[in-house]
Coordinates of C-alpha atoms (C1' of nucleotides) in Angstrom, one line a residue:
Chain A
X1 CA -22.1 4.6 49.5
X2 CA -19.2 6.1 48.0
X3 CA -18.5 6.9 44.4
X4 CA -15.3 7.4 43.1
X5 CA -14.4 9.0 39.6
X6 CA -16.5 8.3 37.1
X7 CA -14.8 7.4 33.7
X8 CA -17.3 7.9 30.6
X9 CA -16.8 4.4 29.0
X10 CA -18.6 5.3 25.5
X11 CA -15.8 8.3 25.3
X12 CA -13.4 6.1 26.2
X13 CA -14.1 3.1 24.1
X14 CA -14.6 5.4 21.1
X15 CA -11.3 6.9 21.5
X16 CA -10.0 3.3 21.8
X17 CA -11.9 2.6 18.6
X18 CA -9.7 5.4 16.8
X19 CA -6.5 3.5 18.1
X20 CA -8.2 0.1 16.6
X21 CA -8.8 1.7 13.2
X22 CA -5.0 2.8 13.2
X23 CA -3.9 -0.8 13.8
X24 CA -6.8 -2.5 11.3
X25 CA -5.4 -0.4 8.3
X26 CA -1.5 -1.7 9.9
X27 CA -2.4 -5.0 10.0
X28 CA -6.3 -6.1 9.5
X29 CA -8.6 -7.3 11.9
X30 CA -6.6 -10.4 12.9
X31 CA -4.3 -7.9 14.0
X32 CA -6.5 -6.3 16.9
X33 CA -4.8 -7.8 19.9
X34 CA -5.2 -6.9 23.4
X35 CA -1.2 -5.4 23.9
X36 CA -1.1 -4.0 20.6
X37 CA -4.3 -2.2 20.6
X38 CA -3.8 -1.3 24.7
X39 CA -0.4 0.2 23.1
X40 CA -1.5 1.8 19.9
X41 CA -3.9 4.1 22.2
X42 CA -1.0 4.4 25.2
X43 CA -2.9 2.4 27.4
X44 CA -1.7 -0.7 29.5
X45 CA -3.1 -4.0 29.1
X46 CA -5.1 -3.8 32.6
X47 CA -7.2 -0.5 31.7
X48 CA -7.8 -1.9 28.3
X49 CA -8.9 -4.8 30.2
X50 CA -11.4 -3.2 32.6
X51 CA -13.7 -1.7 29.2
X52 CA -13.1 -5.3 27.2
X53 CA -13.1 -8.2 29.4
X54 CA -11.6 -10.4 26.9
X55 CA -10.3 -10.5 22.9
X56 CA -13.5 -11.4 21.7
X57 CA -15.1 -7.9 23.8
X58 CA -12.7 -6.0 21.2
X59 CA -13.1 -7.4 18.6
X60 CA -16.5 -7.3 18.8
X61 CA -16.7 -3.7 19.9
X62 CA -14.2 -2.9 17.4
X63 CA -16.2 -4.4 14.3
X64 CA -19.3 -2.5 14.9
X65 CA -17.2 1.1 15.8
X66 CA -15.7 0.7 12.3
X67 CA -18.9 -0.1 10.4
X68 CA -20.3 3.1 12.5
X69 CA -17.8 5.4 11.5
X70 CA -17.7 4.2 7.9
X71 CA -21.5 5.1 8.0
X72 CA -20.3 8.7 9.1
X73 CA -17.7 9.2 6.9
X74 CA -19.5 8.0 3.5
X75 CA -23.4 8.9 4.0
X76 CA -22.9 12.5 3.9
X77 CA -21.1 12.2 1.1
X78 CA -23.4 10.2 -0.9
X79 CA -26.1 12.3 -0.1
X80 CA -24.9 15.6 -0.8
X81 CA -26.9 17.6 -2.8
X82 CA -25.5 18.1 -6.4
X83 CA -25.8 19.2 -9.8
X84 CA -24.9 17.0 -13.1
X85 CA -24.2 17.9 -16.6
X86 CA -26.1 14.9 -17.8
X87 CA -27.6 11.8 -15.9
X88 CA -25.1 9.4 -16.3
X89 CA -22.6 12.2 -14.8
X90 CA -24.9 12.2 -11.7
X91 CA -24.7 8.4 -11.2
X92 CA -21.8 8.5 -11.8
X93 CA -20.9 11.4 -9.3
X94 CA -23.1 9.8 -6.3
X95 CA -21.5 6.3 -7.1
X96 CA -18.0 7.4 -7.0
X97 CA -18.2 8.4 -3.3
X98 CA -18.0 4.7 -2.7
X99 CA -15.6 3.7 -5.3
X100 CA -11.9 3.9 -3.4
X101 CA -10.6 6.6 -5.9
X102 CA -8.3 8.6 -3.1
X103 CA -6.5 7.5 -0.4
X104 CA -9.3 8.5 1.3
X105 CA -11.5 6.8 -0.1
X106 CA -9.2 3.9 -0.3
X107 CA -8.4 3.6 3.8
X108 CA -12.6 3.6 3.8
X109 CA -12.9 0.3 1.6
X110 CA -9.9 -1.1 3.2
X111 CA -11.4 -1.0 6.6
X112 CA -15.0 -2.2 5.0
X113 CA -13.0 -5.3 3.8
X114 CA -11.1 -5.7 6.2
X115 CA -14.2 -6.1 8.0
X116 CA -16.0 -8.2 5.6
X117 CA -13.1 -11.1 5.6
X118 CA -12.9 -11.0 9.1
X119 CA -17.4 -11.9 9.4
X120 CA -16.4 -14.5 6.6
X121 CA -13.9 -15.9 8.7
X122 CA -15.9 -15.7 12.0
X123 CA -20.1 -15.7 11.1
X124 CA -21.2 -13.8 13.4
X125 CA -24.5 -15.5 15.2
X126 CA -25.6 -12.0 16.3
X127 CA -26.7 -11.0 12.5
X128 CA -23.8 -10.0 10.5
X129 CA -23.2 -6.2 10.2
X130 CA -21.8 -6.0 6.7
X131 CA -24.6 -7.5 5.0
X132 CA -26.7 -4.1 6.3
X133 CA -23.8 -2.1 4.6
X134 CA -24.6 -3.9 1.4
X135 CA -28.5 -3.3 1.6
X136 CA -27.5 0.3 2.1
X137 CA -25.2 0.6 -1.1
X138 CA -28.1 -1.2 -2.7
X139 CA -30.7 1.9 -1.5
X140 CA -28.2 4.2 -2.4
X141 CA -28.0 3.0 -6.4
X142 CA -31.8 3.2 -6.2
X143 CA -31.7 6.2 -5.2
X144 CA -29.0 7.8 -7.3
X145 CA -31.1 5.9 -10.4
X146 CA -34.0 7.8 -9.4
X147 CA -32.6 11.0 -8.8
X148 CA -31.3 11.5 -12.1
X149 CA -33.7 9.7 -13.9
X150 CA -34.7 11.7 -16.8
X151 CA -38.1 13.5 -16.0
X152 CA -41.1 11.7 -17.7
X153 CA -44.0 13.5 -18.9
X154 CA -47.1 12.2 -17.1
X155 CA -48.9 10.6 -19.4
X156 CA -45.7 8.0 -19.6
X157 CA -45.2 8.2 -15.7
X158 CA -44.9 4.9 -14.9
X159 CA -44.4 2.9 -18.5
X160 CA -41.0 3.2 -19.2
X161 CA -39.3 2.9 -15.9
X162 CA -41.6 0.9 -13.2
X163 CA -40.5 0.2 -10.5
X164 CA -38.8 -3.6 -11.1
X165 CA -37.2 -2.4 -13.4
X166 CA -35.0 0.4 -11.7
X167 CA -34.5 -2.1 -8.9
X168 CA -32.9 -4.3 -11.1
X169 CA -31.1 -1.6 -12.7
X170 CA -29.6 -0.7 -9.1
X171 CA -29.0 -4.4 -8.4
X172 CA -26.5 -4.6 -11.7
X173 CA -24.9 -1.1 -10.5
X174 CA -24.6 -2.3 -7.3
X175 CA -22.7 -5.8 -8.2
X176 CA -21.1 -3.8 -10.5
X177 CA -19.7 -1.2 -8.2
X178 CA -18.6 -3.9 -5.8
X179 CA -16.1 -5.5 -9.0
X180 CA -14.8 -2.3 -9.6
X181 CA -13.7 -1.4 -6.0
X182 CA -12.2 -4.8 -5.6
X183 CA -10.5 -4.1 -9.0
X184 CA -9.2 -0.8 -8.1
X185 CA -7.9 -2.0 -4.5
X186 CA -6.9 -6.0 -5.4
X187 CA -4.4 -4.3 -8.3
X188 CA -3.0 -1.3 -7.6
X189 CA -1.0 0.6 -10.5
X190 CA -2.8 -2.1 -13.2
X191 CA -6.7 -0.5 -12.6
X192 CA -6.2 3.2 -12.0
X193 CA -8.8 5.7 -10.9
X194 CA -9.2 7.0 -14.5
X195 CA -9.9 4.0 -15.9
X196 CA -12.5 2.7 -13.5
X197 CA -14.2 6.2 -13.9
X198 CA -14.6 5.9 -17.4
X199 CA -15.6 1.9 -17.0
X200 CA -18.3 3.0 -14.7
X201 CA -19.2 5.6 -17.4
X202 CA -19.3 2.7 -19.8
X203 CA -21.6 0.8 -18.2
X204 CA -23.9 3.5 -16.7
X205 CA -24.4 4.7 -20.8
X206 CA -25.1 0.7 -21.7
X207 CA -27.4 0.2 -19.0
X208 CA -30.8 1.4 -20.1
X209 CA -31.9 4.3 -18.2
X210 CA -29.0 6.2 -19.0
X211 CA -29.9 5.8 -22.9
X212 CA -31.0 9.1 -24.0
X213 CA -28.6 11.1 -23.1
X214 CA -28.2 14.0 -23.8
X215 CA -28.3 17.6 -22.2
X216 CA -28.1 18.5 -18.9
X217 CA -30.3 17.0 -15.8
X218 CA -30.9 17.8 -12.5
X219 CA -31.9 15.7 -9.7
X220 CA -35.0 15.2 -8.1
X221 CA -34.7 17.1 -4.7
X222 CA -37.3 14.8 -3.3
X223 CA -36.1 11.5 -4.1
X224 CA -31.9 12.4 -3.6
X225 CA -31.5 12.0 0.3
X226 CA -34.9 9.9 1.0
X227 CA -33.3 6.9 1.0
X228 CA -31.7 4.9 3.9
Chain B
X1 CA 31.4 -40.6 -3.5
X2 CA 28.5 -42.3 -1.4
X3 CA 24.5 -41.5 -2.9
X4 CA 21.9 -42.4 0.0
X5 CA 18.0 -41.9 -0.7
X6 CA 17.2 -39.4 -3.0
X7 CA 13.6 -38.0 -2.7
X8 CA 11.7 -36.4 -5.2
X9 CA 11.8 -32.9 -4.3
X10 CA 9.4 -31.6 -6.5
X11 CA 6.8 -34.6 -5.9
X12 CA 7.1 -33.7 -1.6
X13 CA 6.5 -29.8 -1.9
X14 CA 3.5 -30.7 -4.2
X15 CA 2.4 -33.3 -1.4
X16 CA 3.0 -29.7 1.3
X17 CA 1.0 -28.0 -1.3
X18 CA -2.2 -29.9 -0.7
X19 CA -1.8 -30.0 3.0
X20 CA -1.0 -26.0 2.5
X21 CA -4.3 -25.5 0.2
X22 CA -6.4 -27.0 3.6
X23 CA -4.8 -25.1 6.1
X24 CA -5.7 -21.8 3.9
X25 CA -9.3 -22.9 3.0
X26 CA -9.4 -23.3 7.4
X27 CA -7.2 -20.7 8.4
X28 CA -6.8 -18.6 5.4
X29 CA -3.3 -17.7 4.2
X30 CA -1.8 -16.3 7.5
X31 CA -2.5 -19.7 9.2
X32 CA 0.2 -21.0 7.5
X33 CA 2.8 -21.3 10.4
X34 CA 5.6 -23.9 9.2
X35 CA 4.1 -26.0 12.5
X36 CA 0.7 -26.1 11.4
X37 CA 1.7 -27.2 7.8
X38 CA 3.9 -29.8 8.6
X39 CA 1.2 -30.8 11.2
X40 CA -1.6 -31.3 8.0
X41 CA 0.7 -33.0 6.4
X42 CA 2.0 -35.5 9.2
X43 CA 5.4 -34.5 8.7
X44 CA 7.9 -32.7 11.6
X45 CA 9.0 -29.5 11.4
X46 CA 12.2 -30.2 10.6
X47 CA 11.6 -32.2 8.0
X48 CA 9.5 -29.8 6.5
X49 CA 12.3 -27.5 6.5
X50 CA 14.8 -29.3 4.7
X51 CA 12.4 -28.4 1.6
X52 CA 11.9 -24.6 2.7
X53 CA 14.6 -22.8 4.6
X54 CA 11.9 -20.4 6.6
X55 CA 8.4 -19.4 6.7
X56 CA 8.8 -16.7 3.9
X57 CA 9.9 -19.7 1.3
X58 CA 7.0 -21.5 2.3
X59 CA 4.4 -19.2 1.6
X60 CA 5.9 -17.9 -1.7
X61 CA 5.5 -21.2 -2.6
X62 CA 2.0 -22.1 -1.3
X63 CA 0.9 -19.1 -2.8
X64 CA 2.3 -20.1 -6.3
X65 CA 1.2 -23.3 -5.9
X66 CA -2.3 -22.3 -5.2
X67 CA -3.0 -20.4 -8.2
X68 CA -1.0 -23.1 -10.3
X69 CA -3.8 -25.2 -9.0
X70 CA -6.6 -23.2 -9.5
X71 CA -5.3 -22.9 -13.0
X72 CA -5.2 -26.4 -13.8
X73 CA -8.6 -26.9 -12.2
X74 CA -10.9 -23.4 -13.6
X75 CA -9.2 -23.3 -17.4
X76 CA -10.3 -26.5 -18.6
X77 CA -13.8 -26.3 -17.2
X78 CA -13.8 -22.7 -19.0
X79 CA -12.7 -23.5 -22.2
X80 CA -14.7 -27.0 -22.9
X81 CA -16.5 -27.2 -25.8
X82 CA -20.4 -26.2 -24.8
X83 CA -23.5 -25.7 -27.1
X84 CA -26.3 -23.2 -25.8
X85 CA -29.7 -22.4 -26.5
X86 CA -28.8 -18.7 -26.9
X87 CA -26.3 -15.8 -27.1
X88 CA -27.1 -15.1 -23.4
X89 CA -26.8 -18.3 -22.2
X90 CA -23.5 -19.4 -24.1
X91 CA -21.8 -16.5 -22.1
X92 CA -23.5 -17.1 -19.1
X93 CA -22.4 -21.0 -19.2
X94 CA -18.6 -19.9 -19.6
X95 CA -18.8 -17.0 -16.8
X96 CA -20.5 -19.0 -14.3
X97 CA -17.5 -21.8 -14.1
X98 CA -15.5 -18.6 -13.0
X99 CA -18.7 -18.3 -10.0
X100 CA -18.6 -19.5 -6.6
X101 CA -22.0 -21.2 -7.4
X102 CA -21.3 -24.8 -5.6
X103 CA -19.2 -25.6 -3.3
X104 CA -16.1 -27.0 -5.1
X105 CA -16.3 -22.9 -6.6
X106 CA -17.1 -21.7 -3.6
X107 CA -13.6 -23.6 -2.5
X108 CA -11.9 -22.1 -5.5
X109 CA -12.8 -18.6 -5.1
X110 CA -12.2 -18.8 -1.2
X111 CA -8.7 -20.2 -1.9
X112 CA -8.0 -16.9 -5.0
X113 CA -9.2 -14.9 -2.5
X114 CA -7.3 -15.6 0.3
X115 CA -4.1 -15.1 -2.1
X116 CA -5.8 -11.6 -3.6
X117 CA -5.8 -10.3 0.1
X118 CA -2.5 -12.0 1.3
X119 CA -0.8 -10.2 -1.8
X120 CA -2.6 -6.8 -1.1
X121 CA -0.8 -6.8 2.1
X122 CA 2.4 -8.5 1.0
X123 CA 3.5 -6.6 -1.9
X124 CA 5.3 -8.9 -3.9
X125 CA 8.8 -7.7 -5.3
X126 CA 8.5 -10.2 -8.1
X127 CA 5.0 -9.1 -9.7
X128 CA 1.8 -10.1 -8.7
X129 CA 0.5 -13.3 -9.0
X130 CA -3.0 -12.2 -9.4
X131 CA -3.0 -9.9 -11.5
X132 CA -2.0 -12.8 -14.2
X133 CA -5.0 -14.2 -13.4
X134 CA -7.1 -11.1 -13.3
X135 CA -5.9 -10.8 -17.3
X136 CA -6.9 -14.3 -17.7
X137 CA -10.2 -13.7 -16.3
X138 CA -10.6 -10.7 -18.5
X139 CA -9.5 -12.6 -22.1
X140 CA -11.9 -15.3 -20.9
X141 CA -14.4 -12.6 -21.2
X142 CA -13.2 -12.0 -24.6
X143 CA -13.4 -15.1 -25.6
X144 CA -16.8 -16.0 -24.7
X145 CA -18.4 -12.7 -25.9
X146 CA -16.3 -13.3 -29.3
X147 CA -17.5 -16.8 -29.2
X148 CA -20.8 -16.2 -29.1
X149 CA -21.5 -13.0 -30.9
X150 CA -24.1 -13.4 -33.2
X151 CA -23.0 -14.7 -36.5
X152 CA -22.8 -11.8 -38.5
X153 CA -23.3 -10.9 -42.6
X154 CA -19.4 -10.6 -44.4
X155 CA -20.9 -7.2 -45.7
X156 CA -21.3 -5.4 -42.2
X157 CA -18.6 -7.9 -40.6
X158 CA -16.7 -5.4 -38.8
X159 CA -19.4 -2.4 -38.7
X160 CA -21.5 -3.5 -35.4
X161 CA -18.6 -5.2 -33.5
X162 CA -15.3 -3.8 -33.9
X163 CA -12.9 -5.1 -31.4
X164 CA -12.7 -1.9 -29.1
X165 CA -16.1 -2.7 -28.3
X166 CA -16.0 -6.1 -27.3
X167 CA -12.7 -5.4 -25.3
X168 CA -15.0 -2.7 -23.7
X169 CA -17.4 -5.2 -23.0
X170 CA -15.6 -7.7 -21.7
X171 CA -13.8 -5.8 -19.3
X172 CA -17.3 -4.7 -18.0
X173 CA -18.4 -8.3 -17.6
X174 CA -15.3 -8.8 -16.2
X175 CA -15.5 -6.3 -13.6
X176 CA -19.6 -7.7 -12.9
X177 CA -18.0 -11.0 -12.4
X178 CA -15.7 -10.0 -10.0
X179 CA -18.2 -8.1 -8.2
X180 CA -21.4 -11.2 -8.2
X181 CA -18.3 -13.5 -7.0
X182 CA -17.7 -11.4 -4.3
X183 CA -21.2 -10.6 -3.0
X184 CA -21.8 -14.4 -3.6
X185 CA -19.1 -15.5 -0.9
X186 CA -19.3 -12.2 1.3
X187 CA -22.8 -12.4 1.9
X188 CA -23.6 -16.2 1.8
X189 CA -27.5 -16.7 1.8
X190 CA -28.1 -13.5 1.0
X191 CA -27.2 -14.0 -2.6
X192 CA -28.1 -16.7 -3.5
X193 CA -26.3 -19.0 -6.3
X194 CA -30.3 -18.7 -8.6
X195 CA -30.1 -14.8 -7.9
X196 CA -26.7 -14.5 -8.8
X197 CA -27.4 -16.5 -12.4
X198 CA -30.3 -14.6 -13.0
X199 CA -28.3 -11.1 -12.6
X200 CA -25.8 -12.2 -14.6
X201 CA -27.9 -13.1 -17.7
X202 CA -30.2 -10.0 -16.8
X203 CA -26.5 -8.1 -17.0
X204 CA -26.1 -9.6 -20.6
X205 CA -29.2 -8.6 -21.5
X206 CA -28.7 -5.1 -21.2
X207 CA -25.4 -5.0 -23.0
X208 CA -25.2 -4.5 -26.2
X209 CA -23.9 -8.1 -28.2
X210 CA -26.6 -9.9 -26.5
X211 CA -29.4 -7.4 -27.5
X212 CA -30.6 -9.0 -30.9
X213 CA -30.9 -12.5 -28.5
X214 CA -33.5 -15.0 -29.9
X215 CA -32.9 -18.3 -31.5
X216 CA -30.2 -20.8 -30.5
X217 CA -26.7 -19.9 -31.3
X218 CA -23.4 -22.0 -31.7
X219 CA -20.1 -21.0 -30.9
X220 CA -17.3 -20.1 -33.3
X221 CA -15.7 -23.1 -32.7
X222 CA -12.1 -22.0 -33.4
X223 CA -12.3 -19.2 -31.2
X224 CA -14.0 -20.5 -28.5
X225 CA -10.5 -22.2 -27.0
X226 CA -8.0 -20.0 -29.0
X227 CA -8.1 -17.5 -26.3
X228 CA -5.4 -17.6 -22.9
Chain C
dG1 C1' -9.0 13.8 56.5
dT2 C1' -11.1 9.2 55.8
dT3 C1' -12.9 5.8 53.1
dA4 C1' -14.6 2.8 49.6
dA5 C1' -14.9 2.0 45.0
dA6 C1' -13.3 2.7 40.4
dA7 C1' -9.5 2.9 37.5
dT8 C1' -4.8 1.9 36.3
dA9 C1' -0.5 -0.6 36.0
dG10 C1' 1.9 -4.5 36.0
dC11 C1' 3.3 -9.4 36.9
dA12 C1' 2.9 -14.5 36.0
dC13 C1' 1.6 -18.3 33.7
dA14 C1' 0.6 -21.3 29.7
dG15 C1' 0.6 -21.8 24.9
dG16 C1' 1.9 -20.8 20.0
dC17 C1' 5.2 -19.1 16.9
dG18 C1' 9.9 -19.0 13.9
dT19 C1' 14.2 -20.7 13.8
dG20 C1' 19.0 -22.4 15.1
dT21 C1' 21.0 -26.5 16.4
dT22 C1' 21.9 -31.3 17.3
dA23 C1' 21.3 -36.2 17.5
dG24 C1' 19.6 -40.3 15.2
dC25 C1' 17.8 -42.9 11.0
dA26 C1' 17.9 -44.6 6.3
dT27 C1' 20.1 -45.8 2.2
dG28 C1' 23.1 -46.1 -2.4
dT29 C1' 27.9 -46.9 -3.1
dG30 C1' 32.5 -48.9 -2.2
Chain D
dC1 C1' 29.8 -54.9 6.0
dA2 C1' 31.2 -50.0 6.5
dC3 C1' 30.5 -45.4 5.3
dA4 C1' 29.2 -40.9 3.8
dT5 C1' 25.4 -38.3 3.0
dG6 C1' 20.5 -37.0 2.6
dC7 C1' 16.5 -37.2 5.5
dT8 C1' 13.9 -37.1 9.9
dA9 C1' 12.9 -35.9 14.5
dA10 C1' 13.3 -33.3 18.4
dC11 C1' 15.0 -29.9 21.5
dA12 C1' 16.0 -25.0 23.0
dC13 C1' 15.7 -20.3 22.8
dG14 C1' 13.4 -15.9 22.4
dC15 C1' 9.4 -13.5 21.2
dC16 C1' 4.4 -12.6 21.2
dT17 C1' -0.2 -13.8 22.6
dG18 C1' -4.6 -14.1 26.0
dT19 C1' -5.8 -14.0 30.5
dG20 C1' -6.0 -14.5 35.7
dC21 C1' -4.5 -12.0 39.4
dT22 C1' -2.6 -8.4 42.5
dA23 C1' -0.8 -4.0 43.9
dT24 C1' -1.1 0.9 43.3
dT25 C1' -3.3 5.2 42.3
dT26 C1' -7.1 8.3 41.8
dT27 C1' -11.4 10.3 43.2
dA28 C1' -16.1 11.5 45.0
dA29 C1' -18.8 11.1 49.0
dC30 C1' -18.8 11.2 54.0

DNA sequence: GTTAAAATAGCACAGGCGTGTTAGCATGTG
DNA sequence: CACATGCTAACACGCCTGTGCTATTTTAAC
């Protein structure tokens, strides 16, 4: 039996992914055609073809390569380890790597919802891949709540803050956080990155556990890259 | 000088507009191809382009046409006169007709957002569309937080409440609105319509003008529908 | 070198699109 | 009735799309 070349597909269907991510930010997801992808990443149409047998392949494949790299690029940031002046600043810190404050960080939440309007569009039967995204924002405000919650003294350990209520605490920051990346990117020039900084400030010092303020807090090690 | 037929112009492209609105609720706004239009509405294409030259004109209508629509239909249902039970639920009442919480929302918010990303992409030259809208939105938000603060003692009328703070406020709801809407249609039986009501009143809960909340409350009557 | 399989490149077809153009229909006025 | 003009319908062209198919090139094993 004789084997010719071997190709490694992953490689190449990742490095066709990069091409795909080029054309999403271009044009969205509707824009992911078989030429234009096969010629964003200098490939014909038949070699494309041999790694996606049809539109549906891509699209497909190119959906969950962008969720995966989003995963890459943000986690790390989220979790870093860091160091507040005060609690809310620590939210508010952690939050922000998900807010689309820099171009950066914009091209991130562009892909995400360009990703998210195309699932809308087209329910995937599969399980849809952007509702895992949102469960892992959620984890991440309960996390970033807990982290700089301020420390308790044990006799009041579980009193003030149980557990309910932190996860609905993270529930409003999470909804909240979702407006306020749709307001940034939906009007650009209107809601700038200052002001949705200082909004999010706003609400983190309204929303209970942020209350008494004052001095500076440091995260709990334990609890700031637990969550998943 | 020899008159045949004259057809109401205006009355025809509002006729297109419906057929538009169902294309965009199917196809979303880039499914509106001057064929598939005049197809909805069981016209030919060149009939259809007697009333727009090319494809551009048609969808700087429909777009316009849309929100004029959503307009007509989401103000009155905002602004009609409602008693509540409490502080919390006056606001909630008013918010939620801005919610994708039934279907003929759900149709509403599918059809804002479909212009919201069609905009994003398509800069327009002659300022946004939405971003009226977003400003109505947010003085809705005024208006119901104004209309049902707490009635309040002439001695320490403008003490508690000055108008910084409720425009703070509101632009908070405002931004928690547009983020429950979005998790509402992004994420459909996930978040549920009951979760989504409860996380709204457990939002106005937490923020300050609701805080002293028990005993039925009426609105300000000539506030409640002086706001636009 | 030979060979077989994998990989690549490209063509061909059908279908949808925008749009320019043209022919036919309908109708208020003379 | 005749007619000029607004309306309607339809065709034609070029472009882009997905996809089936084939020819060519490359490469590892024999």
């Amino acid at each position: 039996m004789e084997v010719p070349r071997l190709v490694d597909h992953d490689r190449r269907r990742a490095e066709l992914g990069e091409a795909a991510i080029r054309v999403i930010l271009r044009e969205g997801l509707a824009g992911v055609t078989v030429r234009g992808v096969a010629a964003e990443a200098g490939w014909s149409t038949g070699s494309l073809r041999h790694y996606f047998r049809n539109q549906h392949e891509l699209q497909a494949y190119v959906v969950q390569a962008t969720t995966d790299t989003l995963r890459r690029r943000v986690l790390p940031r989220v979790q870093r380890p860091r160091t507040a002046s005060s609690v809310v600043e620590g939210i508010a810190t952690i939050v922000e790597e998900m807010l689309p404050l820099d171009a950066e960080r914009r091209e991130e939440y562009a892909l995400w919802s360009a990703v998210v309007a195309w699932e809308r569009q087209h329910p995937p039967e599969g399980g849809s891949v952007t509702w895992n995204d949102q469960r892992a924002v959620y984890r991440q405000c309960v996390a970033a709540l807990r982290a700089y919650e301020p420390v308790r003294e044990p006799s009041q350990a579980t009193l003030p803050h149980p557990d309910a209520q932190v996860e609905l605490w993270a529930a409003l920051l999470h909804t909240f956080v979702d407006g306020l990346a749709a307001q940034i990117m939906n009007t650009p020039g209107e809601v700038s990155a200052d002001t949705a900084a200082q909004l999010l400030r706003s609400l983190l010092q309204a929303v209970p556990p942020a209350r008494p303020d004052q001095g500076a807090h440091r995260p709990r090690a334990e609890s700031a890259t637990r969550a998943h």
